[in-house]
Every structure is written in C-alpha cells, then in structure tokens.
Coordinates of C-alpha atoms and ligand atoms in Angstrom, one line a residue:
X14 CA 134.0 167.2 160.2
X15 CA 135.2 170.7 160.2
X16 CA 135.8 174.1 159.2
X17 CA 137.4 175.8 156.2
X18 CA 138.2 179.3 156.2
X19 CA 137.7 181.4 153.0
X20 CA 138.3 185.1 152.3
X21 CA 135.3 186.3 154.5
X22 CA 133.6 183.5 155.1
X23 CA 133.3 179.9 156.6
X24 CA 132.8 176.9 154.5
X25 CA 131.6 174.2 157.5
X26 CA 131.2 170.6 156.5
X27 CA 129.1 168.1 158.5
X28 CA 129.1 170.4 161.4
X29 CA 127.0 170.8 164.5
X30 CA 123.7 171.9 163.5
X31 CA 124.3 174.2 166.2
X32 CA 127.1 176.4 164.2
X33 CA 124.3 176.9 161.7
X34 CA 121.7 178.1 164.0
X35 CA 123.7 180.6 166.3
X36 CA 124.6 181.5 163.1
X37 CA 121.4 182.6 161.3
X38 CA 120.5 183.9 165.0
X39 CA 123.6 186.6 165.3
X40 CA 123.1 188.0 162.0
X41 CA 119.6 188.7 163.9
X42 CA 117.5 189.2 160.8
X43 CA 114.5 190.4 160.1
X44 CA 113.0 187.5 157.9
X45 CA 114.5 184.4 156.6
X46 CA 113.9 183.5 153.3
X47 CA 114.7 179.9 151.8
X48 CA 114.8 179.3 148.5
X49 CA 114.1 176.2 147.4
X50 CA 112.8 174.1 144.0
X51 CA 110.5 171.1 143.8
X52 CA 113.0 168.8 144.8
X53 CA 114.5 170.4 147.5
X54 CA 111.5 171.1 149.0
X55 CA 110.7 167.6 148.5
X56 CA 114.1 166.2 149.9
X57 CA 116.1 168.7 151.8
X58 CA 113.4 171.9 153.2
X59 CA 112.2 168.8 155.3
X60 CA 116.0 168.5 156.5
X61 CA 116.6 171.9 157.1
X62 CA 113.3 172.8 158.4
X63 CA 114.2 170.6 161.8
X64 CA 117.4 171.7 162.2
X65 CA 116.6 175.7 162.0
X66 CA 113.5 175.0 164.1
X67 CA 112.3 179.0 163.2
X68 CA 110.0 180.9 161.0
X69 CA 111.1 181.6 157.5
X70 CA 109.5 182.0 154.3
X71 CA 109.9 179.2 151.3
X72 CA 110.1 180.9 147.9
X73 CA 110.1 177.8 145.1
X74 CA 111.7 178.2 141.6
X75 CA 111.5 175.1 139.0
X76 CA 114.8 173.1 138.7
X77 CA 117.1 173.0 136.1
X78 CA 119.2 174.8 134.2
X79 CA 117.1 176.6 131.7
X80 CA 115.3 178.6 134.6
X81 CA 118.3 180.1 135.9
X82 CA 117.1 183.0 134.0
X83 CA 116.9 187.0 134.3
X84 CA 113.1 185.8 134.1
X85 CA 113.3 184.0 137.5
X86 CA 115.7 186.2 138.9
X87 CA 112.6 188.9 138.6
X88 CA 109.9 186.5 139.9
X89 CA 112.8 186.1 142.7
X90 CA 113.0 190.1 143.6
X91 CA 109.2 190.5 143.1
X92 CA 108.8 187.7 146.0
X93 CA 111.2 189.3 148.2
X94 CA 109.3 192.7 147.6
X95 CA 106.1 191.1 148.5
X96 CA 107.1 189.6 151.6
X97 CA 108.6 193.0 152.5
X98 CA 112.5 191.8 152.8
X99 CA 114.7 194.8 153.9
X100 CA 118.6 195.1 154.4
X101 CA 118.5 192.8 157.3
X102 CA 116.8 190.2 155.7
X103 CA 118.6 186.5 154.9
X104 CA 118.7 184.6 152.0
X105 CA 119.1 180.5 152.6
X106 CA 119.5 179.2 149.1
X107 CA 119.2 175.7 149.4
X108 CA 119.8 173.8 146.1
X109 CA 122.6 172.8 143.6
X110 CA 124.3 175.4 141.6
X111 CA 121.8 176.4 139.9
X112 CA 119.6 177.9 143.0
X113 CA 123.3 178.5 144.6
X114 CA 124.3 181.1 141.3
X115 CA 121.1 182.9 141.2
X116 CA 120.1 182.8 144.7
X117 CA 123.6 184.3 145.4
X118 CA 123.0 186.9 142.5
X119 CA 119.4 187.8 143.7
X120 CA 120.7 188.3 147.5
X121 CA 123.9 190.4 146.1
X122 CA 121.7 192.8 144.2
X123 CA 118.7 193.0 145.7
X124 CA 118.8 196.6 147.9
X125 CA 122.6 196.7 146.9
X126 CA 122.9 193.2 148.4
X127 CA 121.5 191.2 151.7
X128 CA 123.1 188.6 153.5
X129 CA 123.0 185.0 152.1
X130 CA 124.1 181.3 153.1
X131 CA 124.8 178.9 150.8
X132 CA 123.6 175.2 151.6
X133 CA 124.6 173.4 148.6
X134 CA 122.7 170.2 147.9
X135 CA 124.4 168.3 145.2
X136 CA 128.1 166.7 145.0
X137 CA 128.5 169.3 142.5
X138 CA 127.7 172.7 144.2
X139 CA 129.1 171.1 147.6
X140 CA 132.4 170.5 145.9
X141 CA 132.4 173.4 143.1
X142 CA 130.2 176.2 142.5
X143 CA 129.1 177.3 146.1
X144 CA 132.8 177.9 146.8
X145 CA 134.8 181.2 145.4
X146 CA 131.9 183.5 145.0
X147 CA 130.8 183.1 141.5
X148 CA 127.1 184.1 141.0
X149 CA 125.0 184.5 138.3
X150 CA 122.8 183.9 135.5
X151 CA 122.1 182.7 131.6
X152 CA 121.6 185.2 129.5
X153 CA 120.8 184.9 125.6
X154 CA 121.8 181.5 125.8
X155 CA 124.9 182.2 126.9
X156 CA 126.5 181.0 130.1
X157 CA 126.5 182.8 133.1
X158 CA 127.4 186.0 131.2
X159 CA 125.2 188.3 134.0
X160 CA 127.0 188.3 137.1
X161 CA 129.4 189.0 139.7
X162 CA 131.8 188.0 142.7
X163 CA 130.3 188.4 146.0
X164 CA 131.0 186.1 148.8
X165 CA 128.1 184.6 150.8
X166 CA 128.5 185.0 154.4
X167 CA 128.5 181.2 155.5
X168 CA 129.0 178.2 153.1
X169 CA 127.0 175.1 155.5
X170 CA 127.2 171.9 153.4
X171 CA 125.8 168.5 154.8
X172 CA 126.7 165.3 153.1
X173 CA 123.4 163.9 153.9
X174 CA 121.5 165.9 151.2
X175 CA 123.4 163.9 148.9
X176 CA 121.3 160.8 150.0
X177 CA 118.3 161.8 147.7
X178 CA 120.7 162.4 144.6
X179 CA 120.2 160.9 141.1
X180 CA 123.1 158.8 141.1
X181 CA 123.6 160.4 137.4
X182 CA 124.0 163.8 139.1
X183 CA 126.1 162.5 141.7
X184 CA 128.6 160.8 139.0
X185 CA 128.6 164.3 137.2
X186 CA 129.7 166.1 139.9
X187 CA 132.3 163.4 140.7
X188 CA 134.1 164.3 137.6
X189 CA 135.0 168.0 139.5
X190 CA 135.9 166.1 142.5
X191 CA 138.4 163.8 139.9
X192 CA 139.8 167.2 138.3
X193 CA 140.8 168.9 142.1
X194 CA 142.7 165.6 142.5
X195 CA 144.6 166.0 139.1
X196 CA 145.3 169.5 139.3
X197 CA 146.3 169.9 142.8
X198 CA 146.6 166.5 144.9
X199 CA 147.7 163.3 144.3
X200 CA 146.4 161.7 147.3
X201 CA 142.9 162.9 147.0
X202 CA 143.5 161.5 143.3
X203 CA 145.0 158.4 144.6
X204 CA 142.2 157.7 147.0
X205 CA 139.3 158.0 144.2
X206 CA 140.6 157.0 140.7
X207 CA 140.5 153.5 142.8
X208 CA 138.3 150.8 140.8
X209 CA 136.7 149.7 143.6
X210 CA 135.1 152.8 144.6
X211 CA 131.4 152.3 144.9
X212 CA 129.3 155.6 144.8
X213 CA 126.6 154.2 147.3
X214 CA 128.7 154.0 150.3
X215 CA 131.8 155.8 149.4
X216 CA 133.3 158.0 152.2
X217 CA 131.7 161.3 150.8
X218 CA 132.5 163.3 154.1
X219 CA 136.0 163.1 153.7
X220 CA 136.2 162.9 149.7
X221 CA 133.7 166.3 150.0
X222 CA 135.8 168.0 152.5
X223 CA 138.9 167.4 150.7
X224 CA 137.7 168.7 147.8
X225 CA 136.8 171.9 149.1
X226 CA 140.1 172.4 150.8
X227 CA 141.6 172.2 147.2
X228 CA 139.2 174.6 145.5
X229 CA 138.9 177.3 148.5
X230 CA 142.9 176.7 148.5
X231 CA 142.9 178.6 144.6
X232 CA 140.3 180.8 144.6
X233 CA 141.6 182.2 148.1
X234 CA 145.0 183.1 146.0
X235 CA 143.2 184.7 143.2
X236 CA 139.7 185.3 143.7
X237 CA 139.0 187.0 140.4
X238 CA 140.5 184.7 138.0
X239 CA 143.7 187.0 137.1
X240 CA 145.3 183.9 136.9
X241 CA 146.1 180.7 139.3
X242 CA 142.3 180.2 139.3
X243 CA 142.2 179.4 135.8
X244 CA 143.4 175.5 136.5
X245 CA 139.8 175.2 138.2
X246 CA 139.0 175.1 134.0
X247 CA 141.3 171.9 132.8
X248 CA 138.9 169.8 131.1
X249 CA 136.2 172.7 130.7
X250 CA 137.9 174.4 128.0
X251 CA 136.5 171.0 125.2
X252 CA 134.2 170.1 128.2
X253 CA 132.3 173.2 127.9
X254 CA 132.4 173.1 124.0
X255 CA 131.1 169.4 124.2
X256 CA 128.3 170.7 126.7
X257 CA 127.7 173.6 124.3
X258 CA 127.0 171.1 121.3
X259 CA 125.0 168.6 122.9
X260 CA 122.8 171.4 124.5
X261 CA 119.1 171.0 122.6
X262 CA 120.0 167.6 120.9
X263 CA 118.2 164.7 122.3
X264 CA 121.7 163.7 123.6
X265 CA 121.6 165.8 126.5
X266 CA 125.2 165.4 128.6
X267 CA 125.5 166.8 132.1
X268 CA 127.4 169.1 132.6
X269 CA 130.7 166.9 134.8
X270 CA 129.7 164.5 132.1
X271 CA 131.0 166.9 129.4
X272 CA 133.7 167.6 131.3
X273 CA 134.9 164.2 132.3
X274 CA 135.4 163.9 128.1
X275 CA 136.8 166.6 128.3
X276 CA 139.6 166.1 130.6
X277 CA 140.7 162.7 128.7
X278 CA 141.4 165.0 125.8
X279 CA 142.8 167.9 127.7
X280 CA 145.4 165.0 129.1
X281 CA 145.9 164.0 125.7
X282 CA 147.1 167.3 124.8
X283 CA 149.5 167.4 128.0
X284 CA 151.0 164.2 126.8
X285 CA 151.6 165.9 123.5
X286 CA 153.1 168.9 124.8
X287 CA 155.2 166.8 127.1
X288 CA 154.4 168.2 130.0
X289 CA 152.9 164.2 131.1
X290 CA 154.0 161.0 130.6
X291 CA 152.1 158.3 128.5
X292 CA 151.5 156.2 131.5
X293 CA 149.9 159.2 133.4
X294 CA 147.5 159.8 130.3
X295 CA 146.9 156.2 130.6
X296 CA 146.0 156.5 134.0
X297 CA 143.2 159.4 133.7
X298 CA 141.7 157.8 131.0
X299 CA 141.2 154.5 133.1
X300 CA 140.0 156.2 136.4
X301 CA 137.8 158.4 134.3
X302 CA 136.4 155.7 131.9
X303 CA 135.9 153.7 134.9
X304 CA 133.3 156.0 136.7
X305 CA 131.9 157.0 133.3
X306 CA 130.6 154.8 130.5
X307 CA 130.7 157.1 127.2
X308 CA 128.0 156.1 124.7
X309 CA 130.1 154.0 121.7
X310 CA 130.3 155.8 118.7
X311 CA 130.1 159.5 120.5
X312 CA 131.1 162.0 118.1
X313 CA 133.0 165.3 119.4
X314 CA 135.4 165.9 116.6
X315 CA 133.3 168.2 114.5
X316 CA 134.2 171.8 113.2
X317 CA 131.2 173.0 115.1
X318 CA 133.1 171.7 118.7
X319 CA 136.5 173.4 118.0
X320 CA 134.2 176.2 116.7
X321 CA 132.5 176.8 120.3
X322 CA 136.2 176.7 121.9
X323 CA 137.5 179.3 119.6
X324 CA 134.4 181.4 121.4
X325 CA 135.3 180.6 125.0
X326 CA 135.3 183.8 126.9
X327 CA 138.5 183.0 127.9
X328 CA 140.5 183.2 125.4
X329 CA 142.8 186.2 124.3
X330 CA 143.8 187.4 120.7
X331 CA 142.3 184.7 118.8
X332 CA 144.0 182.0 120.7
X333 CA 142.8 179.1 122.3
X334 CA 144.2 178.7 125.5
X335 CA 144.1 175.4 127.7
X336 CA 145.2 174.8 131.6
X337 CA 147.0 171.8 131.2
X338 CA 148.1 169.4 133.7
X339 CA 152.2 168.9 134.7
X340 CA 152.2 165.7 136.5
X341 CA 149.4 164.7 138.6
X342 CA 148.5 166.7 141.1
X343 CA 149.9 170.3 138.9
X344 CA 148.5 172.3 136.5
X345 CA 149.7 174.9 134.3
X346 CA 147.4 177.7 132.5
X347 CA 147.2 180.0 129.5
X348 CA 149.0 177.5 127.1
X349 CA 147.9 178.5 123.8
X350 CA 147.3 175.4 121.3
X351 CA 146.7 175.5 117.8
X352 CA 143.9 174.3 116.6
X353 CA 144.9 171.0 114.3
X354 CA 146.3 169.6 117.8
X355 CA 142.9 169.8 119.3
X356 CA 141.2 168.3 116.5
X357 CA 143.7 165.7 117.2
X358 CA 142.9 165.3 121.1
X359 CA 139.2 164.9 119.8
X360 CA 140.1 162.3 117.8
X361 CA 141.9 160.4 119.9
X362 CA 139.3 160.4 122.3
X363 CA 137.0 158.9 119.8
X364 CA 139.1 155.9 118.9
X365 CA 139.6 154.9 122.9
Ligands
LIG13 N1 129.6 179.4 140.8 C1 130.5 178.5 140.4 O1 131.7 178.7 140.7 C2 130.1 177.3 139.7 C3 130.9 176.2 139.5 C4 130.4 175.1 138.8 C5 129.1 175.1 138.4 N2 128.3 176.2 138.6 C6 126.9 176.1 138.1 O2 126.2 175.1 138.8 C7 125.1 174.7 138.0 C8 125.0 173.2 138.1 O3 124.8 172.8 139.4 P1 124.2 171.3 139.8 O4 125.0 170.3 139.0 O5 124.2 171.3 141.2 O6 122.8 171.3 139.1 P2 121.3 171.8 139.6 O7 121.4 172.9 140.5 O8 120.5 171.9 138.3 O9 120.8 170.5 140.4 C9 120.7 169.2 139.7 C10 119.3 168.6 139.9 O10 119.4 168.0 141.2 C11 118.2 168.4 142.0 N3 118.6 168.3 143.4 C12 119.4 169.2 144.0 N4 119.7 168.7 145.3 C13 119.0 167.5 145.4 C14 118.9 166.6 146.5 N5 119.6 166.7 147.6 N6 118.2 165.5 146.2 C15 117.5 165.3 145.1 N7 117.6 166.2 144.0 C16 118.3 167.3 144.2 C17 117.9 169.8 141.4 O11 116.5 170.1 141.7 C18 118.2 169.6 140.0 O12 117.1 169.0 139.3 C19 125.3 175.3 136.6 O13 124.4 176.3 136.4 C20 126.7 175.8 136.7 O14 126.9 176.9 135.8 C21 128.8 177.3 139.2
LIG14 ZN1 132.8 172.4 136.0

C-alpha cells in the first residue's frame, strides 16, 4: 500500500514483508524481543513469527488496560534483564495501544532507551496511538501521567491483524478514524460516514492508510502538543470525562465508544458557538449514531462528568478548553467554554 514518512521514522502500511525484515536485519541486533499478550500471541505472534522467520524471544503481558501499569513495566525490565538485552537489543511490541504505550516506554528507558518497532494490532493503535510518539503508562489511576515522547524507529502496520478483532474493538477505534475525517478531511469523512458501510468487508487498507496520513500530517507540525496537535482531542475533552465516569461501573464504555458521545456533544457546542451549521451537526450525529447504538436512557449530564473535565490536564487557569470543529474537515483549539454551555451539550445529547 505504501509508505509514510514521519519525523524520524517510517510508518509502512500493507508493505512487503520484505521492508520489515531487512529492516530488523540492518539495525543488526543483538536479541529480538516481542512483546506480546494472550491474544496476540494467540492471533498475531503466529503471523509475525512466519514473516520474520528468526530467533527472538516472546515476553507475554496480560491484556487490557488495567495492566498497563508501573507494575508490568517492572516485570517488563526484569525480563529484559534476564534474557541479558543490551543497547543493541530490539523491542517488537506487537499489540494495541496498550502494549504499543508501555512497550514503547519500557524500550525508551530501559539502558537510556533501545530500539523499538511498533506493530500495532487493533484499528485503534494502527490509526491513533502508535503514531506521534506518545508512550506511557497509568499511574494512580490516572491516565498516562508517566511518560514521554520518543519516536519508535519503524511504525509496520498490517491490516490483516485486524481479522481476529472483536468487532466491538474494531467499532471503537472506528470512532478515531470518524474524528481524522471531521477535523482534517472531508473526503475521508465523505467516504465513511456512508450508511452502507459494513465493517466486515469495508476497504480497511485504504480507510487505515488514510487515516494515518491525517494524524502523522499534525503531529509532524507539532510533535509536543504546543498547539496544532491539540485538534487530535475534539471529542476527548467530554469523551474522556464520559470514559472517566463509566470506569469501575458495570457500564464499562470503550474508550472510541466514549469518545464517539463525545464528539456529538462537542459538535453541539460548535453549532452553538457558530462556528457549524445545524445541518452539519445533523450530519455527525447521523454518521455517528449510525455506527454506534447508544444504550437508551444513558445518562452523562451529571455534576460528577463536567467535574472530571474541569480536571482535564489540559486545561489552563481554571478554564475548560475544547478543540472545536469549523466546518467539516477543520478544527479550531483552546476555545474556552463556560461550563452551563456544556451541561447544555450533555443534555442535548441525552434527548437525541
Ligand atoms: N500514544 C497515543 O498517542 C495513544 C492514542 C490513543 C490511544 N492510546 C492508548 O491506547 C490504548 C488503547 O488501545 P487499544 O484500543 O488498541 O486497546 P488494547 O491495547 O487494550 O487492545 C484491545 C484488546 O484487543 C486485543 N487485541 C489486540 N490485537 C488483537 C488482534 N489482532 N486480534 C484479537 N485481539 C486483539 C488486546 O489483547 C486487548 O484485549 C489506551 O491505553 C490509550 O491510552 C494511545
Ligand atoms: Zn482517542
């Protein structure tokens, strides 16, 4: 399919298995580790395994989101101690975000940092977090609060992992690939708010690849989030306080999930502002309601929700501050909006 360059590094999609290979073999390194958890050793080492046809050592973590932890981080260095990986050594982290953060974070600090390759398994991490260098960790129960910006040498990502997928997992990371087409193209938007899109034979290389271009497009402009990177967050600023709330209820809502709510009300607001018509909100609401069947009776207007937003690490002298879009296809940051208006988006979202 092709290549796209980052900063320092190469994001191939659907390439040559080839590339990947000669790869791994010019870095020449000493060991090769992979790190994997039950299901991707299950559904993907398999995969992998053929096409890198060399020795390597597995190093299995438990999925989910709760172990990406300083705990397994530690478990993580103490492996790579015991196998005795030096400077030269390569990390393969092959997994969805989570293995992609804390993989990424292991590699970047273990010795003062090894070389890594990210080979993100789920629509999420292919599209989102294994591009821009974001790596880290939970800590406290709060979000990736331990961490860092490090690039990883390669980014490899192969639509056929995507195969083995939870269609629920798939649909969440869908909602990113619906947020790169409202904040920076209209065509990519154009081609999968479509009704008739059906997730089990959709044209994943092209909506994957496409959706890379857009992210690697901003975080190449501002890789540390001074500013232009903060649209990548429209939607996440009530997505994540959604997230936040639901977290350890028996109402557990993925994370693009979450977000996918979130970006009906963070349209809402646009329309308020008047920075969006009423027929574009109605538009985002449809494609997104479409993809995503929201449980009747869902209830996100609480003080506890606006109170999680007022916490967002993001925000600046008290205010809370929202990307919002301009059309779609553009998006605007740091607009600050009070918080009676917000109450109001959550609202509205609750009578649709
Ligand atoms: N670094 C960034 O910029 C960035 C951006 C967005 C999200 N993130 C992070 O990404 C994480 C979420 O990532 P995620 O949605 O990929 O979740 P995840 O890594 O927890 O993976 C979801 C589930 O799918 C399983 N799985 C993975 N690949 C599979 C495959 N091919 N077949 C079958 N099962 C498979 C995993 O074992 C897991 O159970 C969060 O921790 C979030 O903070 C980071
Ligand atoms: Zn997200």
């Amino acid at each position: 399919m092709g290549k796209i360059e980052g900063a320092n590094y190469n994001v191939w999609v659907n390439e040559d298995n080839q590339i990947l290979v000669d790869f791994i073999e010019n870095l020449k390194p000493s060991k090769v580790f992979i790190i994997v958890d039950e299901n991707t050793k299950k559904h993907c080492l398999p995969i992998l395994e053929k096409i890198i046809d060399r020795q390597y050592y597995p190093i299995e973590i438990h999925s989910g989101e709760i172990h990406k932890t300083l705990q397994t981080s530690e478990s993580l260095w103490e492996a790579l101690i015991n196998y005795q990986a030096d400077r030269s050594s390569l990390i393969i982290n092959l997994g969805g975000g989570v293995i992609g953060d804390m993989g990424g974070f292991v590699a970047a600090s273990y010795m003062r940092g090894i070389p890594f390759i990210q080979i993100p398994t789920t629509l999420l991490s292919q599209v989102d977090a294994s591009i821009g260098g974001k790596l880290g960790i939970d800590f406290k129960n709060y979000k990736n609060l331990v961490g860092l910006f490090q690039n990883p040498n390669m980014v490899w990502v192969n639509t056929q992992f995507l195969k083995t997928l939870d269609p629920r997992e798939l649909k969440s990371g869908f909602a990113e690939v619906l947020k790169h087409g409202l904040i920076q193209s209209k065509t990519l938007w154009d081609k999968v708010k479509n009704k008739s899109l059906n997730f089990s034979d959709a044209d994943w290389d092209n909506i994957v690849f496409e959706s890379i271009q857009i992210k690697n497009n901003v975080v190449s402009q501002d890789p540390t989030e001074q500013g232009l990177r903060k649209i990548l967050n429209f939607g996440h600023t009530i997505g994540h306080a959604i997230e936040s709330f639901y977290l350890g209820t028996d109402k557990q809502l993925l994370h693009g999930e979450a977000i996918a709510i979130g970006m009906i009300c963070e349209a809402y607001l646009s329309y308020k502002e008047n920075l969006i018509s009423k027929e574009a909100l109605q538009e985002i609401q449809d494609a997104i309601k479409n993809v995503f069947h929201f449980e009747k009776g869902l209830k996100i207007a609480t003080p506890q929700i606006i109170d999680n937003m007022s916490k967002d690490k993001k925000n600046r002298d008290g205010k809370i501050l929202f990307s919002l879009l301009e059309g779609i296809g553009k998006c605007t940051f740091n607009k600050s909006i009070q918080k009676s208006a917000i109450l109001d988006a959550l609202n509205y979202f609750e009578q649709i």
